[in-house]
Tab-separated table of C-alpha atoms and ligand atoms in Angstrom:
chain	number	residue	atom	x	y	z
R	1	UNK	CA	-14.742	-2.842	-16.994
R	2	UNK	CA	-11.546	-1.026	-15.965
R	3	UNK	CA	-11.079	2.728	-16.167
R	4	UNK	CA	-8.469	4.156	-18.507
R	5	UNK	CA	-6.372	5.166	-15.513
R	6	UNK	CA	-6.362	1.620	-14.142
R	7	UNK	CA	-5.289	0.281	-17.525
R	8	UNK	CA	-2.608	2.958	-17.834
R	9	UNK	CA	-1.115	2.174	-14.405
R	10	UNK	CA	-1.344	-1.542	-15.090
R	11	UNK	CA	0.426	-1.260	-18.447
R	12	UNK	CA	2.913	1.400	-17.349
R	13	UNK	CA	3.320	1.000	-13.596
R	14	UNK	CA	5.180	3.874	-11.901
R	15	UNK	CA	7.903	3.377	-9.283
R	16	UNK	CA	8.514	-0.328	-9.818
R	17	UNK	CA	11.635	-1.621	-8.098
R	18	UNK	CA	13.421	-1.709	-4.786
R	19	UNK	CA	15.255	0.780	-2.590
R	20	UNK	CA	18.480	-0.332	-1.014
R	21	UNK	CA	18.746	0.548	2.674
R	22	UNK	CA	15.158	1.790	2.638
R	23	UNK	CA	13.866	3.738	5.648
R	24	UNK	CA	10.917	1.372	5.791
R	25	UNK	CA	9.810	-1.780	4.000
R	26	UNK	CA	6.362	-3.304	4.211
R	27	UNK	CA	5.121	-6.598	2.824
R	28	UNK	CA	1.499	-7.632	2.876
R	29	UNK	CA	-0.229	-10.603	1.338
R	30	UNK	CA	-3.714	-11.751	0.589
R	31	UNK	CA	-3.996	-15.426	1.411
R	32	UNK	CA	-7.260	-15.768	-0.511
R	33	UNK	CA	-5.852	-14.834	-3.912
R	34	UNK	CA	-2.174	-15.434	-3.108
R	35	UNK	CA	-1.084	-11.928	-4.131
R	36	UNK	CA	1.801	-10.182	-2.378
R	37	UNK	CA	2.837	-6.532	-2.354
R	38	UNK	CA	6.027	-4.955	-1.027
R	39	UNK	CA	6.596	-1.216	-0.608
R	40	UNK	CA	9.950	0.507	0.017
R	41	UNK	CA	10.075	4.029	1.443
R	42	UNK	CA	12.980	6.452	1.517
R	43	UNK	CA	12.171	9.051	4.176
R	44	UNK	CA	14.434	12.009	4.953
R	45	UNK	CA	15.193	13.587	8.337
R	46	UNK	CA	12.244	15.953	7.969
R	47	UNK	CA	9.874	13.003	7.647
R	48	UNK	CA	9.277	13.565	3.935
R	49	UNK	CA	8.955	10.589	1.620
R	50	UNK	CA	11.665	11.290	-0.935
R	51	UNK	CA	11.311	8.082	-2.872
R	52	UNK	CA	9.064	5.075	-2.975
R	53	UNK	CA	9.194	1.848	-4.933
R	54	UNK	CA	7.066	-1.240	-5.070
R	55	UNK	CA	7.076	-4.850	-6.126
R	56	UNK	CA	3.801	-6.605	-6.582
R	57	UNK	CA	3.283	-10.236	-7.332
R	58	UNK	CA	-0.370	-10.030	-8.075
R	59	UNK	CA	-3.323	-9.230	-10.251
R	60	UNK	CA	-3.623	-6.271	-12.595
R	61	UNK	CA	-5.657	-4.249	-10.127
R	62	UNK	CA	-3.033	-4.851	-7.440
R	63	UNK	CA	-0.330	-3.569	-9.797
R	64	UNK	CA	-2.407	-0.504	-10.730
R	65	UNK	CA	-3.303	0.310	-7.119
R	66	UNK	CA	0.270	-0.062	-5.895
R	67	UNK	CA	1.479	2.138	-8.745
R	68	UNK	CA	-1.084	4.826	-7.927
R	69	UNK	CA	-0.474	4.531	-4.175
R	70	UNK	CA	3.256	5.144	-4.665
R	71	UNK	CA	2.479	8.216	-6.784
R	72	UNK	CA	0.180	9.538	-4.068
R	73	UNK	CA	2.673	9.213	-1.205
R	74	UNK	CA	5.746	10.453	-3.086
R	75	UNK	CA	6.896	13.831	-1.798
R	76	UNK	CA	4.410	13.740	1.074
R	77	UNK	CA	5.044	13.819	4.785
R	78	UNK	CA	4.525	10.688	6.826
R	79	UNK	CA	1.359	12.224	8.245
R	80	UNK	CA	-0.013	12.985	4.786
R	81	UNK	CA	0.830	9.468	3.651
R	82	UNK	CA	-1.458	8.190	6.402
R	83	UNK	CA	-4.350	9.834	4.524
R	84	UNK	CA	-3.708	7.686	1.460
R	85	UNK	CA	-6.412	5.138	2.100
R	86	UNK	CA	-7.585	2.484	-0.307
R	87	UNK	CA	-10.565	4.755	-1.001
R	88	UNK	CA	-8.259	7.604	-2.006
R	89	UNK	CA	-6.315	5.254	-4.269
R	90	UNK	CA	-9.490	3.987	-5.896
R	91	UNK	CA	-10.786	7.514	-6.437
R	92	UNK	CA	-7.517	8.532	-8.048
R	93	UNK	CA	-7.915	5.588	-10.424
R	94	UNK	CA	-11.535	6.531	-11.274
R	95	UNK	CA	-12.826	3.475	-9.449
R	96	UNK	CA	-12.402	-0.280	-9.454
R	97	UNK	CA	-14.913	-3.064	-10.094
R	98	UNK	CA	-16.428	-4.213	-6.758
R	99	UNK	CA	-14.697	-7.608	-6.870
R	100	UNK	CA	-11.345	-5.801	-7.072
R	101	UNK	CA	-11.784	-3.455	-4.115
R	102	UNK	CA	-9.754	-5.771	-1.854
R	103	UNK	CA	-6.757	-5.323	-4.164
R	104	UNK	CA	-6.604	-1.633	-3.244
R	105	UNK	CA	-6.658	-2.642	0.413
R	106	UNK	CA	-3.398	-4.441	-0.168
R	107	UNK	CA	-1.817	-1.131	-1.291
R	108	UNK	CA	-3.042	0.729	1.794
R	109	UNK	CA	-1.826	-2.011	4.123
R	110	UNK	CA	1.558	-2.270	2.414
R	111	UNK	CA	2.150	1.474	2.860
R	112	UNK	CA	1.116	1.219	6.500
R	113	UNK	CA	3.437	-1.746	6.983
R	114	UNK	CA	6.351	0.218	5.485
R	115	UNK	CA	5.549	3.217	7.699
R	116	UNK	CA	5.379	0.902	10.706
R	117	UNK	CA	8.798	-0.513	9.863
R	118	UNK	CA	10.170	3.047	9.574
R	119	UNK	CA	8.630	4.048	12.922
R	120	UNK	CA	10.079	0.932	14.588
R	121	UNK	CA	13.551	1.630	13.244
R	122	UNK	CA	13.374	5.272	14.293
R	123	UNK	CA	11.746	4.550	17.630
R	124	UNK	CA	8.891	6.971	16.934
R	125	UNK	CA	5.120	6.748	17.040
R	126	UNK	CA	3.055	7.694	13.985
R	127	UNK	CA	-0.339	8.938	15.010
R	128	UNK	CA	-3.177	6.674	13.925
R	129	UNK	CA	-0.864	3.910	12.715
R	130	UNK	CA	-1.642	0.447	14.015
R	131	UNK	CA	0.513	-2.640	13.871
R	132	UNK	CA	0.058	-3.885	10.306
R	133	UNK	CA	-1.299	-7.242	9.306
R	134	UNK	CA	0.870	-9.494	7.219
R	135	UNK	CA	-2.252	-10.689	5.469
R	136	UNK	CA	-5.285	-8.524	4.786
R	137	UNK	CA	-7.579	-11.325	5.929
R	138	UNK	CA	-5.792	-11.787	9.244
R	139	UNK	CA	-8.205	-11.979	12.167
R	140	UNK	CA	-11.208	-12.499	9.916
R	141	UNK	CA	-12.039	-15.982	11.154
R	142	UNK	CA	-11.909	-14.796	14.709
R	143	UNK	CA	-14.373	-12.053	13.927
R	144	UNK	CA	-16.653	-14.510	12.191
R	145	UNK	CA	-16.615	-16.810	15.217
R	146	UNK	CA	-17.649	-14.041	17.509
R	147	UNK	CA	-20.934	-13.520	15.720
L	201	FES	FE1	-5.484	-10.524	-5.296
L	201	FES	FE2	-6.192	-8.504	-6.704
L	201	FES	S1	-6.936	-10.512	-6.884
L	201	FES	S2	-4.904	-8.515	-5.032
């Protein structure tokens, strides 16, 4: 059911841990399954992500997607990191079962939340970055009511 890459990143997750005095920290949860992901970014003066670490209290797919997401943003510029969508993470992992797609969303949102925190601290604007949700289902009920 899971690709070899998913299993590999689940069993040997890359970049697990924390960064002290991180340039940006983002925490996002998923109220439906109760999983939480936190991403720490170390960004240098040129806007390059020098280091990234994560902590995930969640399912295997959430661990694998956060591990892969950290690998994908490491060494990249902030702008390039914005291109690391949940789709890109899933592709890099050779896919996820449909019921686990939301887990990869947690990784994308956590990176965005960490970038948002960095932008706030620096007083800069990152193009295309919107204020992150603290839960990936935030605002869903409202949308449902509108229809
Ligand atoms: Fe919650 Fe995967 S089941 S993130």
